[in-house]
Coordinates of C-alpha atoms in Angstrom, one line a residue:
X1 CA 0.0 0.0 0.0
X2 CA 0.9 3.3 -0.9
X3 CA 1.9 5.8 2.4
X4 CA 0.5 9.1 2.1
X5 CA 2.1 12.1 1.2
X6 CA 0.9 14.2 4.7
X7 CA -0.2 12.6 7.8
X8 CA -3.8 12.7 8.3
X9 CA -5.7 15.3 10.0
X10 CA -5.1 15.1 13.6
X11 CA -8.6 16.0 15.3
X12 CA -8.2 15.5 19.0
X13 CA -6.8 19.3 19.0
X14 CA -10.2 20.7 18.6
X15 CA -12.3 21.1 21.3
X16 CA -16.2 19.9 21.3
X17 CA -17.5 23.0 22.2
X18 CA -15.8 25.3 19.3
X19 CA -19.3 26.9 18.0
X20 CA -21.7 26.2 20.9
X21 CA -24.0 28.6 19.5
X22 CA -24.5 27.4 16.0
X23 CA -25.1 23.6 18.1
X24 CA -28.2 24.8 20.1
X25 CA -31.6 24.0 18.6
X26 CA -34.3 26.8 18.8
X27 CA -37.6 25.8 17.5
X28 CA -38.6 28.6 15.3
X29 CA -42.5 28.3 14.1
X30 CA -42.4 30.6 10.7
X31 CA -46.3 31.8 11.5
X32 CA -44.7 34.2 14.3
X33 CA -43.2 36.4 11.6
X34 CA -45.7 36.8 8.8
X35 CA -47.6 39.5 8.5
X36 CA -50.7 38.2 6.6
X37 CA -53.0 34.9 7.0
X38 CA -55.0 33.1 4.3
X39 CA -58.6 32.6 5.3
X40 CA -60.6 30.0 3.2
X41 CA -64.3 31.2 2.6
X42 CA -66.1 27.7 3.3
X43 CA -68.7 28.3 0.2
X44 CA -66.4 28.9 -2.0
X45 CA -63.7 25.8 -1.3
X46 CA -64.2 22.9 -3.7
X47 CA -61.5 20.9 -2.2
X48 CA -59.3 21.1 -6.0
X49 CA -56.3 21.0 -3.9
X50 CA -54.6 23.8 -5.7
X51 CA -53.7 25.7 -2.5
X52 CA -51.8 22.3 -1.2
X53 CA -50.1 21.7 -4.3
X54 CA -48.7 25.2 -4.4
X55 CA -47.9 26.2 -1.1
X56 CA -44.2 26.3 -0.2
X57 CA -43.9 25.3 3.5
X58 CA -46.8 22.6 3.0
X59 CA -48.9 24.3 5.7
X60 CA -52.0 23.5 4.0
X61 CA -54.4 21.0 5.7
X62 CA -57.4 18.6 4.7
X63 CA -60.3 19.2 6.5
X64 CA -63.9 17.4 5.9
X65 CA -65.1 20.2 3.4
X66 CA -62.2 22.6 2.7
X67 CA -58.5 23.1 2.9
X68 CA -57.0 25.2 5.6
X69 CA -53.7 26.5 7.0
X70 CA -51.8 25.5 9.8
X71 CA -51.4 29.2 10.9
X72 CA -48.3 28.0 13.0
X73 CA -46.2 26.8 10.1
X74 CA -47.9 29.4 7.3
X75 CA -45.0 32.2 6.4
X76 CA -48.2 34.3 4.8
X77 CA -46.8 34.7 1.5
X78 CA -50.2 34.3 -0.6
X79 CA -49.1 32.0 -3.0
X80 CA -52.7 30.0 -1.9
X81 CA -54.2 33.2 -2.5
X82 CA -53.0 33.7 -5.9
X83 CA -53.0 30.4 -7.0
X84 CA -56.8 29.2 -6.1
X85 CA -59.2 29.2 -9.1
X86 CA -62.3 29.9 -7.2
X87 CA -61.3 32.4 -5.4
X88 CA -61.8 30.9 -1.8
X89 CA -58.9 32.3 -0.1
X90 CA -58.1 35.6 0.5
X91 CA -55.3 37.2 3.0
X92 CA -56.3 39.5 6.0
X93 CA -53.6 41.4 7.4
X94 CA -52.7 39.8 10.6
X95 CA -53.0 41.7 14.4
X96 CA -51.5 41.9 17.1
X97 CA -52.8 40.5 20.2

């Protein structure tokens, strides 16, 4: 077998906690920074699933007669908006609480 030209890296110099920061999970829900909501008129939802297919963070949930967000995940861009061919959604500015 061939030797190598340079000794391998020698990793016991580094220590485990070099970047503690960048290591510690946060959970960060992206609904806490948007600053409109979808809201599905009922009537108007035929369940065509165009919202779902379109929507970026997959926020958009089945329910018995229409599709909703999950408000928690849902960054408020409006692509469900903008997308749906009936019209059934439409994005209300969100308030403070």
């Amino acid at each position: 077998m061939k030797k190598q030209a340079r000794e391998p890296f020698d990793r016991s110099g580094i220590p485990d906690d070099l970047c503690p920061i960048a290591t510690e999970y946060i959970v960060l829900k992206t609904g806490e920074w948007r600053a409109e909501r979808p809201v599905v008129d009922r009537d108007r939802c035929v369940k065509c699933a165009t919202c779902w297919v379109y929507c970026p963070t997959q926020c958009i949930v089945e329910k018995d007669g229409w599709f909703e967000a999950d408000l928690e995940i849902c960054k408020g861009c409006g692509i469900c908006a903008e997308e749906c061919p009936h019209h059934a959604i439409r994005m209300v500015e969100e308030q403070e609480e």
